[in-house]
Coordinates of C-alpha atoms in Angstrom, one line a residue:
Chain U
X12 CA -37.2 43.9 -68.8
X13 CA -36.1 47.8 -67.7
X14 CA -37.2 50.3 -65.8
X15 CA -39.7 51.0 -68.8
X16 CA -41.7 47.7 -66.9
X17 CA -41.4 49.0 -63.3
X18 CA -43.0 52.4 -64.9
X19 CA -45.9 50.1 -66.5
X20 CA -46.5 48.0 -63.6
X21 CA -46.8 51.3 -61.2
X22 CA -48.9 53.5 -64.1
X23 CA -51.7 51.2 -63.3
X24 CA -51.5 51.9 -59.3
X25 CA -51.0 55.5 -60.3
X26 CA -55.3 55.7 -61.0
X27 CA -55.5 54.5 -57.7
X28 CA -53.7 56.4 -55.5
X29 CA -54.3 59.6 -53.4
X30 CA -52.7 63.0 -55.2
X31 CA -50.4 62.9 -52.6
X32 CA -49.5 59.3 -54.3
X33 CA -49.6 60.9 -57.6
X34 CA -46.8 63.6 -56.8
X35 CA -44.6 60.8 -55.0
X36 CA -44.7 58.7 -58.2
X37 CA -43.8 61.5 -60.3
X38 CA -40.7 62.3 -58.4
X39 CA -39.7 58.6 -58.2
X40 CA -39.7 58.7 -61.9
X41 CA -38.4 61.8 -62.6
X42 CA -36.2 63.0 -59.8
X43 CA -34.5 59.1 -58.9
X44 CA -35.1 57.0 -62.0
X45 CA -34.1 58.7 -64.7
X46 CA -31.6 60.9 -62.9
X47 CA -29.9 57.3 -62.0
X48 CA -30.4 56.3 -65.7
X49 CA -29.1 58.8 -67.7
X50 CA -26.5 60.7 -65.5
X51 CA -25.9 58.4 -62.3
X52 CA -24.6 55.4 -63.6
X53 CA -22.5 57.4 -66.3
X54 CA -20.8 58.7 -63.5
X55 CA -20.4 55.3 -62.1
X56 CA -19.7 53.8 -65.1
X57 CA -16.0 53.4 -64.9
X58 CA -15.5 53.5 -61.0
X59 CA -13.8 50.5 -61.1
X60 CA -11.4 51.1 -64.2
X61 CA -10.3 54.7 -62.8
X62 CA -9.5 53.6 -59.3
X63 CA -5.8 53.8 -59.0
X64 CA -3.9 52.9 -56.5
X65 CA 0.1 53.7 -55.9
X66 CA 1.4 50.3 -55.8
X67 CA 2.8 47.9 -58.7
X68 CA 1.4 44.7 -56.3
X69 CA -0.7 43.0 -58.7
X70 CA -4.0 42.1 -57.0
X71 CA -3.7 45.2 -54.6
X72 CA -6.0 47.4 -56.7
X73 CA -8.7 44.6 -56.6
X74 CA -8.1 44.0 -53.6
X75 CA -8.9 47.9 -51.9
X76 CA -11.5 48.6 -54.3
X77 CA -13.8 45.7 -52.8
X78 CA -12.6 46.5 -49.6
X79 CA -13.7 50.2 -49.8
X80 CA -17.0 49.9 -51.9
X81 CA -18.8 46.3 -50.9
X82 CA -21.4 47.5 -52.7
X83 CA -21.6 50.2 -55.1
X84 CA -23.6 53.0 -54.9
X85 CA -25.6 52.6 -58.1
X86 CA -26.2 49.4 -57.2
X87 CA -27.6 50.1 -53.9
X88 CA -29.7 52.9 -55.4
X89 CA -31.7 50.3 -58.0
X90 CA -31.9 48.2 -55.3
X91 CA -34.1 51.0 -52.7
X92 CA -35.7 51.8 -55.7
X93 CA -37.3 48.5 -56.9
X94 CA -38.1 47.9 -52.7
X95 CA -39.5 51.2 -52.5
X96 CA -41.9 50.7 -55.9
X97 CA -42.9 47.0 -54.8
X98 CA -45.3 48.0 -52.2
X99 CA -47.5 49.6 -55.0
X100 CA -48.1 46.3 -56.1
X101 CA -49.6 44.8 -53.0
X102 CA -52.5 47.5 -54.4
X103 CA -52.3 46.4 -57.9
X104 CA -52.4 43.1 -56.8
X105 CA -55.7 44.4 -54.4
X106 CA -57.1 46.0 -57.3
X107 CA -56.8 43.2 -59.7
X108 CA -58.3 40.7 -57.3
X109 CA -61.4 43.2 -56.8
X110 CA -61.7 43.8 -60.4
X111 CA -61.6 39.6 -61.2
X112 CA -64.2 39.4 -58.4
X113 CA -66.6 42.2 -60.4
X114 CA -66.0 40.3 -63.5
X115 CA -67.0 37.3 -62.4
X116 CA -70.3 38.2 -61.4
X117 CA -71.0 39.8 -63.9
X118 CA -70.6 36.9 -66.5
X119 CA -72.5 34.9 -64.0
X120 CA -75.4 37.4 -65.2
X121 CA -75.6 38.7 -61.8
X122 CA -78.6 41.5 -61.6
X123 CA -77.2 43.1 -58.4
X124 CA -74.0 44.4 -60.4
X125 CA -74.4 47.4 -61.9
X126 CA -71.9 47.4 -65.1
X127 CA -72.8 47.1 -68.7
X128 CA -70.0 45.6 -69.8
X129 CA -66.6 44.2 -69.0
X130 CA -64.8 47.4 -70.3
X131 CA -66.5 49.2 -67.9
X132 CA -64.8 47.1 -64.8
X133 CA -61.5 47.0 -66.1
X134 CA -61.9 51.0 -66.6
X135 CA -63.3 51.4 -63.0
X136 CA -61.5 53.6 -60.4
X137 CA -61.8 52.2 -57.0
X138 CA -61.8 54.4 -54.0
X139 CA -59.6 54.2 -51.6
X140 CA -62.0 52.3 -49.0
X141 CA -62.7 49.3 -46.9
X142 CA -60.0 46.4 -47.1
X143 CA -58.3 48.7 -49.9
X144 CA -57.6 51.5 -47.1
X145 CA -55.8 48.9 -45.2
X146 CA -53.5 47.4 -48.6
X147 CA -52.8 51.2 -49.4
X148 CA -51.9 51.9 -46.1
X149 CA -50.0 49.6 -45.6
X150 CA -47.8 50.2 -48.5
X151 CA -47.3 53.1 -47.5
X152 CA -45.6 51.9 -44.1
X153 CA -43.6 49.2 -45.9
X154 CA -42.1 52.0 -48.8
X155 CA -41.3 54.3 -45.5
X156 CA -39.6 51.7 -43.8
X157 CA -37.5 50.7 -47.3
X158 CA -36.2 54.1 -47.4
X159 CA -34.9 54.5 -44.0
X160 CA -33.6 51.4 -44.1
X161 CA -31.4 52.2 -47.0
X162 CA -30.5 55.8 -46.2
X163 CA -29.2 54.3 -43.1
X164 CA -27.0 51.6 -45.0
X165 CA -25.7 54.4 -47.2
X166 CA -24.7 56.1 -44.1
X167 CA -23.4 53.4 -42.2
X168 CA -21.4 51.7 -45.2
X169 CA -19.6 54.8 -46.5
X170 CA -19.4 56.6 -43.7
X171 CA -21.8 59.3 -44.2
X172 CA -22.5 60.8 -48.1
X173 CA -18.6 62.0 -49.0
X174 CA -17.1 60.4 -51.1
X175 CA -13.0 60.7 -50.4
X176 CA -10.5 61.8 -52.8
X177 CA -7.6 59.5 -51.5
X178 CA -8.2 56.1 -49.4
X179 CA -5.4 54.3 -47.8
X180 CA -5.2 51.0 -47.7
X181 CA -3.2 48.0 -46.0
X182 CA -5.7 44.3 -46.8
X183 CA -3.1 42.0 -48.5
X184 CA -2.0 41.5 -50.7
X185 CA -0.4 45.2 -50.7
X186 CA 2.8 45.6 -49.2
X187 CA 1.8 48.4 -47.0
X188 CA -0.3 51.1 -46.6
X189 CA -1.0 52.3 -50.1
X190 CA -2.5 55.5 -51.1
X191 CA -5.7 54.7 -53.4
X192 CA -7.4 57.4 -55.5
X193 CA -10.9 57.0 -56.4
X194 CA -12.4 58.6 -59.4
X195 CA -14.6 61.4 -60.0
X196 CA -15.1 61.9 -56.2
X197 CA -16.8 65.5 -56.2
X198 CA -19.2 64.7 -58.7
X199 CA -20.0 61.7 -56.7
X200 CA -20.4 62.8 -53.8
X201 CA -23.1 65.7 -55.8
X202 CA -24.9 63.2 -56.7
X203 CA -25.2 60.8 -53.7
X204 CA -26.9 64.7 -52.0
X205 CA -28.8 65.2 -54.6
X206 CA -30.4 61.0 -54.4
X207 CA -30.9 61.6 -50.8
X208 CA -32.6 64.7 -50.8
X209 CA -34.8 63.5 -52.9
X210 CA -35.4 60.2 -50.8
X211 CA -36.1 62.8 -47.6
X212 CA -38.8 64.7 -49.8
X213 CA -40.1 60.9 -50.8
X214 CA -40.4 60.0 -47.3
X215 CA -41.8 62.9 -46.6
X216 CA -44.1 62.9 -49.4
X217 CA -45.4 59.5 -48.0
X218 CA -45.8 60.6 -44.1
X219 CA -48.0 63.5 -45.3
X220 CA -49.7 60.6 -47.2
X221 CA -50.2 58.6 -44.4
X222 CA -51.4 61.6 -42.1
X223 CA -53.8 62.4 -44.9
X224 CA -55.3 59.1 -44.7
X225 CA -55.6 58.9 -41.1
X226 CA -57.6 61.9 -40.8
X227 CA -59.9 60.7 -43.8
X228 CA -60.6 57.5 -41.9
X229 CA -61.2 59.1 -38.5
X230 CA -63.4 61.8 -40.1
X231 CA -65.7 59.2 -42.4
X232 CA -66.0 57.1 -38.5
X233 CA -67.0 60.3 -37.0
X234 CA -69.2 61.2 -39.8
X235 CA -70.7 57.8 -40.0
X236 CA -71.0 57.2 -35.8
X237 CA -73.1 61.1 -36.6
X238 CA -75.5 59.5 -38.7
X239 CA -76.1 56.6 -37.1
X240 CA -77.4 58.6 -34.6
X241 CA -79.8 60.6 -36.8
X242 CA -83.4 59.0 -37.5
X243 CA -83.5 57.1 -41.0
X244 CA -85.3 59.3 -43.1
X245 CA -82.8 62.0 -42.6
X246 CA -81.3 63.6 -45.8
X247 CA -77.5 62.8 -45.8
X248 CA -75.4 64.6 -47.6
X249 CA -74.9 63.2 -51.3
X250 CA -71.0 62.1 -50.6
X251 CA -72.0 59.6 -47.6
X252 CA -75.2 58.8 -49.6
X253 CA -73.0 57.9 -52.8
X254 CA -70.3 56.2 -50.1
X255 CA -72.8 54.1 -48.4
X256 CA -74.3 52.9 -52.1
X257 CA -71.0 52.0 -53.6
X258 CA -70.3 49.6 -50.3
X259 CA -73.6 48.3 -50.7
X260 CA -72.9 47.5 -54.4
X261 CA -69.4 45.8 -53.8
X262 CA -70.6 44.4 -50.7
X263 CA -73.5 42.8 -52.5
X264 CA -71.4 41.5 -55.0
X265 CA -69.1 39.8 -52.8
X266 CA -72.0 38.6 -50.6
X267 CA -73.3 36.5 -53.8
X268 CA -70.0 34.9 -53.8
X269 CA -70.6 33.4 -50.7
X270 CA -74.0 32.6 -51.2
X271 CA -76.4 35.5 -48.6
X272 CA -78.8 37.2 -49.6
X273 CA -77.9 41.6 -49.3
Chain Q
X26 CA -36.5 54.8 -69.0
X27 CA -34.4 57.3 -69.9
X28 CA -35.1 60.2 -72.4
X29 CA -38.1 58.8 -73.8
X30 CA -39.7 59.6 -70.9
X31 CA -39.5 62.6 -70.8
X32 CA -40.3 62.9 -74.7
X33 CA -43.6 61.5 -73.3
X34 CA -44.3 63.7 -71.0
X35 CA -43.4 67.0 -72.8
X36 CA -45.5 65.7 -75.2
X37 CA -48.4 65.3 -72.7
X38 CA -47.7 69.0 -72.0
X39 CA -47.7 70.4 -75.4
X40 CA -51.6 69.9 -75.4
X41 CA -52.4 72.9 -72.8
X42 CA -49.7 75.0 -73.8
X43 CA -50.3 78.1 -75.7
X44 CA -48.9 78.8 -79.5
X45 CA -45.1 80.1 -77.7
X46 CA -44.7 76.9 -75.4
X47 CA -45.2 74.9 -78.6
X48 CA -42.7 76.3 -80.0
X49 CA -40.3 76.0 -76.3
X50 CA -41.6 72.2 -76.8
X51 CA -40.5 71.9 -80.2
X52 CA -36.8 73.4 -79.6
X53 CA -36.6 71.6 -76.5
X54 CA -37.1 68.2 -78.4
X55 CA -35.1 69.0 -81.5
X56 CA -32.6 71.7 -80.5
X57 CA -31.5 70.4 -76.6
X58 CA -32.7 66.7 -76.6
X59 CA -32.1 65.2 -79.6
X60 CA -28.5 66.9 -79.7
X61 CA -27.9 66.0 -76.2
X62 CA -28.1 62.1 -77.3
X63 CA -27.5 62.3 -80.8
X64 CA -23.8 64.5 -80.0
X65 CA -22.9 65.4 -76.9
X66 CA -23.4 62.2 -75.2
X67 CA -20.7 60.5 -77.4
X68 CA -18.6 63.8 -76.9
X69 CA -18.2 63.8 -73.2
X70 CA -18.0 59.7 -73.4
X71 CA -14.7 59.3 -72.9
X72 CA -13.6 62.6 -71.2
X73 CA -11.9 60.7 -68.2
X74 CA -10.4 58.5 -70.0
X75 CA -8.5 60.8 -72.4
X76 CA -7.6 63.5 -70.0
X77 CA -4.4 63.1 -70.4
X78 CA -1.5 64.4 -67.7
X79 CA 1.9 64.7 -68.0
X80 CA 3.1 62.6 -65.3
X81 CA 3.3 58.7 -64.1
X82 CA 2.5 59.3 -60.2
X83 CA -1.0 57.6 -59.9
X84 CA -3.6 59.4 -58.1
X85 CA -2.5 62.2 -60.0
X86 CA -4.7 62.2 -63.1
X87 CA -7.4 61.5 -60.6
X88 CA -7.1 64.0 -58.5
X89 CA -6.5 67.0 -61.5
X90 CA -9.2 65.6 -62.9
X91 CA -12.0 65.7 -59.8
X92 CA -10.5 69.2 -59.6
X93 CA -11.0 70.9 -62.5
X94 CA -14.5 68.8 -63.6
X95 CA -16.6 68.7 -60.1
X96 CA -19.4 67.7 -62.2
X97 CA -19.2 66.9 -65.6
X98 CA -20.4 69.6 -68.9
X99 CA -22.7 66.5 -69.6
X100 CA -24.1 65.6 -66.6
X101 CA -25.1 69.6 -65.5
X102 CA -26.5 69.8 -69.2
X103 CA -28.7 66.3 -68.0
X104 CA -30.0 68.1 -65.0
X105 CA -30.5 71.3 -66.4
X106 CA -33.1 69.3 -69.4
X107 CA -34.8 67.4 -66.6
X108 CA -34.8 70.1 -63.9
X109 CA -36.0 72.8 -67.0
X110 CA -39.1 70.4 -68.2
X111 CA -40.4 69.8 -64.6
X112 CA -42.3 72.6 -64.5
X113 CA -44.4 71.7 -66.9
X114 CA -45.6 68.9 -64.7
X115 CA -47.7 71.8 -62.5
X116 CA -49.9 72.6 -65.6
X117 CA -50.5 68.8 -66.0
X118 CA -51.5 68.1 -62.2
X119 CA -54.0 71.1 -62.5
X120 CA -55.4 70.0 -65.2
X121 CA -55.6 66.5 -64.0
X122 CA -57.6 67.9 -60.5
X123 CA -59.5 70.2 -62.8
X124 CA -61.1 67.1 -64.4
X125 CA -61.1 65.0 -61.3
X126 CA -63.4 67.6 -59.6
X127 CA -65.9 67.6 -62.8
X128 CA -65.8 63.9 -62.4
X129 CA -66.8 64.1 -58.6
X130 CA -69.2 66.7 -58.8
X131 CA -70.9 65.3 -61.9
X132 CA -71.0 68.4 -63.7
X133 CA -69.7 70.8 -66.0
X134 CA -67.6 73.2 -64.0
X135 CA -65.3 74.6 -66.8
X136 CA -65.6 75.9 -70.6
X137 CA -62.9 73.6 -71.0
X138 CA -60.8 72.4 -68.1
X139 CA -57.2 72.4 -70.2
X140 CA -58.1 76.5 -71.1
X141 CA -55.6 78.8 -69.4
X142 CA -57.6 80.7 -67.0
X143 CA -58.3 81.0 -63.3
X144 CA -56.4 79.5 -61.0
X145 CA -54.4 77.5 -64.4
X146 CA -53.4 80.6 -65.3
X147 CA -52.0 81.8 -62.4
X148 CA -50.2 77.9 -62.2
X149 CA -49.0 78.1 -66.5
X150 CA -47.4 81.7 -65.2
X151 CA -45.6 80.0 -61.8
X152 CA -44.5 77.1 -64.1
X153 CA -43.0 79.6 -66.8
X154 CA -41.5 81.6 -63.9
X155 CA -39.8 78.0 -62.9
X156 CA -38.9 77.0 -65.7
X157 CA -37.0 80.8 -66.5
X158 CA -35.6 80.7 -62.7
X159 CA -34.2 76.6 -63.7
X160 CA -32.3 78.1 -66.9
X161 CA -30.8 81.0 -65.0
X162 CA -29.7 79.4 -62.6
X163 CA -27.9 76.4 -64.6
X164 CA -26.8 79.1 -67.1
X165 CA -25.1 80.9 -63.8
X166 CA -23.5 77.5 -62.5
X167 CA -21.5 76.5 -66.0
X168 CA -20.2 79.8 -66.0
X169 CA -19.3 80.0 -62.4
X170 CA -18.0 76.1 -62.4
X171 CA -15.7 76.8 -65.5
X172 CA -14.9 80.0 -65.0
X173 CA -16.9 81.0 -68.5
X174 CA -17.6 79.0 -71.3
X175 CA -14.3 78.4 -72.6
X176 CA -12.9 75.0 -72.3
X177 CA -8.9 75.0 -72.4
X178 CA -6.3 72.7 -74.0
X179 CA -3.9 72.5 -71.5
X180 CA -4.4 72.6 -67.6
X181 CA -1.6 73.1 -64.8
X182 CA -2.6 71.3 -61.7
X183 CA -0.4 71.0 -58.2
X184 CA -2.4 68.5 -55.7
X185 CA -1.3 66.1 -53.9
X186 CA 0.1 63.0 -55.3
X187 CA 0.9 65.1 -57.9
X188 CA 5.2 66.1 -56.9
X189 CA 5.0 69.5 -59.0
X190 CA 2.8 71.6 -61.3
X191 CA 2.0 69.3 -64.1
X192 CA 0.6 69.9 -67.6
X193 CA -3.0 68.0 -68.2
X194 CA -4.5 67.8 -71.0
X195 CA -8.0 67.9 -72.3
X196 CA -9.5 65.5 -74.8
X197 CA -11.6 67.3 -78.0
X198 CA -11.6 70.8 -76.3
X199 CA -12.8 72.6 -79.6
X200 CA -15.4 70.5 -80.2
X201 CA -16.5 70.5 -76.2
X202 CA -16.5 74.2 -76.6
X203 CA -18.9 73.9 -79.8
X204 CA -21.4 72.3 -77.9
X205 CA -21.1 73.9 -74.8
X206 CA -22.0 77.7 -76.8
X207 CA -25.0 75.2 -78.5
X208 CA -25.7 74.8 -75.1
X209 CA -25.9 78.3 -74.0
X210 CA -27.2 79.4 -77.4
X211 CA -30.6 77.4 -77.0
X212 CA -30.7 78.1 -72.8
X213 CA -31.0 81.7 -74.0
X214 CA -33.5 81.2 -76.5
X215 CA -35.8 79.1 -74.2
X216 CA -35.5 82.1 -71.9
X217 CA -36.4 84.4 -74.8
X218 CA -39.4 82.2 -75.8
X219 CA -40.7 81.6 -72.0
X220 CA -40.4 85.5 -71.0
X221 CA -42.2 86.5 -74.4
X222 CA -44.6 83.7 -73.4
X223 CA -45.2 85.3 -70.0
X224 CA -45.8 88.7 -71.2
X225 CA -48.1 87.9 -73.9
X226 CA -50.1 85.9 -71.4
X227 CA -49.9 88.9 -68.8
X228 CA -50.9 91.9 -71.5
X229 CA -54.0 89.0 -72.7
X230 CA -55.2 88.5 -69.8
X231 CA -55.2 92.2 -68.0
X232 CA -56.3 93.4 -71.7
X233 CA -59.6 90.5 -71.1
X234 CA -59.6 91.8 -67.3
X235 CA -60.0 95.3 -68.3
X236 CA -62.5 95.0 -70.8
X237 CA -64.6 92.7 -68.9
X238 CA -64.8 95.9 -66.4
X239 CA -65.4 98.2 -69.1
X240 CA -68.4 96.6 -69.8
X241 CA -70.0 95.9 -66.0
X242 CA -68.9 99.6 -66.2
X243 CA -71.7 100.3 -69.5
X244 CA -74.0 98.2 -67.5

């Protein structure tokens, strides 16, 4: 269980989302993932080990190094980035319970579904509509909130994105105030830029997501409160026409479930 | 997650690329990947940890240390593979909306929506631009960062905690070195391949452009 499984879980949401979705997921993968993986926690990787500090005082060295980094920063990275990927599964989870809904009808032999075969549901793309508007948008509040709540931790805990060269410390059990040297501070501090740079373009990657959303909702109600107002033999155009079926279909579907007639 | 990932997705690539970006493909894999993990990886392993100084002030290997290695040969050549492969990803998400519209509209739009033409032309020749711009650039900071391609035995460093100029020493320098001309060696090639790449695209397509004219011309 790796970051190979988080990339399975979300390739599945990946058919689902908007472009704008799309691009975000391709830069959590490339740009955060597997910069952290393969560069990140190298540099990381012996933080502990290389921190020195100018004192004999056994215990001292401990001692600063927990007192300075409460957290570490590769930890707190994999940590935004498994909150920032779960909301995706709230519309996996969406999707799946949509799909197990199709299936079941159809084994029941139900005429008013429209699939040949059971390959064809699991193989269905559903269109970001209905109940699924609301999962997906919401997901995309929740993953915004995730990272500004952890950009803001970063910035509070360390006391903006530096990382010092020298840190001086007094916790006992050191006898006074002892210079500490941490390791590998300029590449650190590189790389903490570079991981929140790319969190700003996530976030902003998801508000433009979000705006694009809103405006498709408003303009399908507008379009929709328009034809309403036209008389019922009017010729819509084929996109609202092929709209309107597919929520007749899934509505009809779910309908038999609960036992009306469409 | 880790290089395999990327193996995946260059391979992905490699489908709507043209005979040349094959080729960048292939030497990307075997000549810049596979060395990165098989070699360099293991020689850049221990670098902190072996860089040596002659001194027992703590702080002071530290400090030489962050000083003369801001960021590491190993980690720049990291970025530079990911940042140089990106590109590619354009090609891939054009490709991908070409199909999505022949999906929507129900019909055959395109010959074939992975051929390099139109607006995919216009997005292979941006990407190979990228991709060109990506290796400059990283080609620029090594030599800027270390002051050339040469990597030193000994360094003389003065910074605080250290009390006077004191002699550091660098682990495997010759065989750093090595790697680090490998390095540059291949950068350059890519560059060769991806601006040979762009030209013949550029003289096809103005040659196709031209002739097509030629004949409304006749007409």
């Amino acid at each position: 269980m790796d970051w190979g499984a988080l990339h399975t879980i979300l390739g599945g949401v990946n058919k689902h989302s908007t472009s704008i979705g799309k691009i975000w997921l391709t830069v959590l993968f490339i740009f955060r993932i597997m910069i952290l993986v393969v560069a990140a926690e190298k540099v990381w990787g012996d933080e502990q080990k290389d921190f020195v500090c100018n004192t004999l005082q056994p215990g001292c060295r401990n001692v600063c190094y927990d007192h300075f980094f409460p957290i570490s920063h590769i930890r707190l990275w994999a940590l935004q980035l498994i909150f920032v990927s779960t909301p995706a599964l709230l519309v996996a989870m969406h999707v799946a319970y949509r799909r197990h809904e199709k299936k079941r009808q159809f084994r029941k032999g139900n005429q008013k579904c429209e699939y040949k075969d059971i390959e064809e549901i699991r193989r269905q793309r559903f269109h970001i509509e209905g109940s699924l508007w609301w999962t997906y948008t919401s997901s995309i509040f929740f993953r915004l909130i995730f990272e500004a709540v952890f950009m803001y931790a970063f910035y509070f805990m360390y006391d903006g994105f530096r990382m010092p060269r020298l840190m001086k410390c007094s916790a006992w059990p050191c006898p006074n105030t002892v210079d500490c040297f941490v390791s590998r501070p300029t590449e650190k501090t590189v790389f903490t830029i570079f991981m929140i740079a790319v969190s700003s373009i996530c976030i902003l990657l998801n508000v433009a997501e979000l705006c694009y959303l809103l405006t498709k909702f408003f303009l399908r109600r507008s379009k929709k409160a328009g034809n309403s107002k036209q008389q019922p033999n009017h010729e819509n155009k084929e996109e609202t026409k092929q709209n309107e079926m597919n929520e007749l279909i899934s509505d009809s579907c779910q309908n038999t479930v609960i036992g009306f007639s469409s | 997650m880790s290089w395999g990932f990327l193996c995946d997705l260059l391979s992905g690539v490699n489908k709507y690329s043209t005979g040349v970006g094959r080729i960048w493909v292939a030497i990307v894999f075997m000549f810049r990947l596979l060395v990165y993990v098989a070699a360099a990886e293991n020689i850049w392993k221990y670098e902190h940890d072996e860089f040596e100084c002659n001194i027992k002030q703590p702080g002071c290997e530290n400090v030489c240390f962050d000083y003369f290695f801001p960021v590491s040969h190993i980690r720049l050549w990291a970025l530079q593979l990911i940042m140089v492969s990106s590109p590619s990803l354009l090609v891939v998400f054009h490709v991908a909306y070409r199909q999505n519209r022949e999906k929507h509209h129900n019909q055959k739009l395109y010959r074939n929506p992975g051929e390099i033409d139109g607006g995919l032309l216009c997005t292979y020749l941006i990407s190979l631009i990228l991709k060109t711009g990506f290796e400059i650039v990283f080609l620029v900071l090594f030599y800027k960062l270390y002051n050339g391609f040469k990597i030193p035995h000994l360094l003389k460093c003065d910074i605080r905690p250290c009390p006077n100029t004191v002699d550091c020493y660098i682990s495997k320098p010759t065989e750093k070195m090595i790697f680090l001309y490998f390095l540059v060696a291949t950068s350059c090639l890519c560059i060769i391949l991806n601006l040979s790449e762009l030209s013949y695209l550029i003289c096809k397509y103005s040659q196709k452009c031209y002739l097509n004219r030629y004949m409304k011309k006749q007409q």
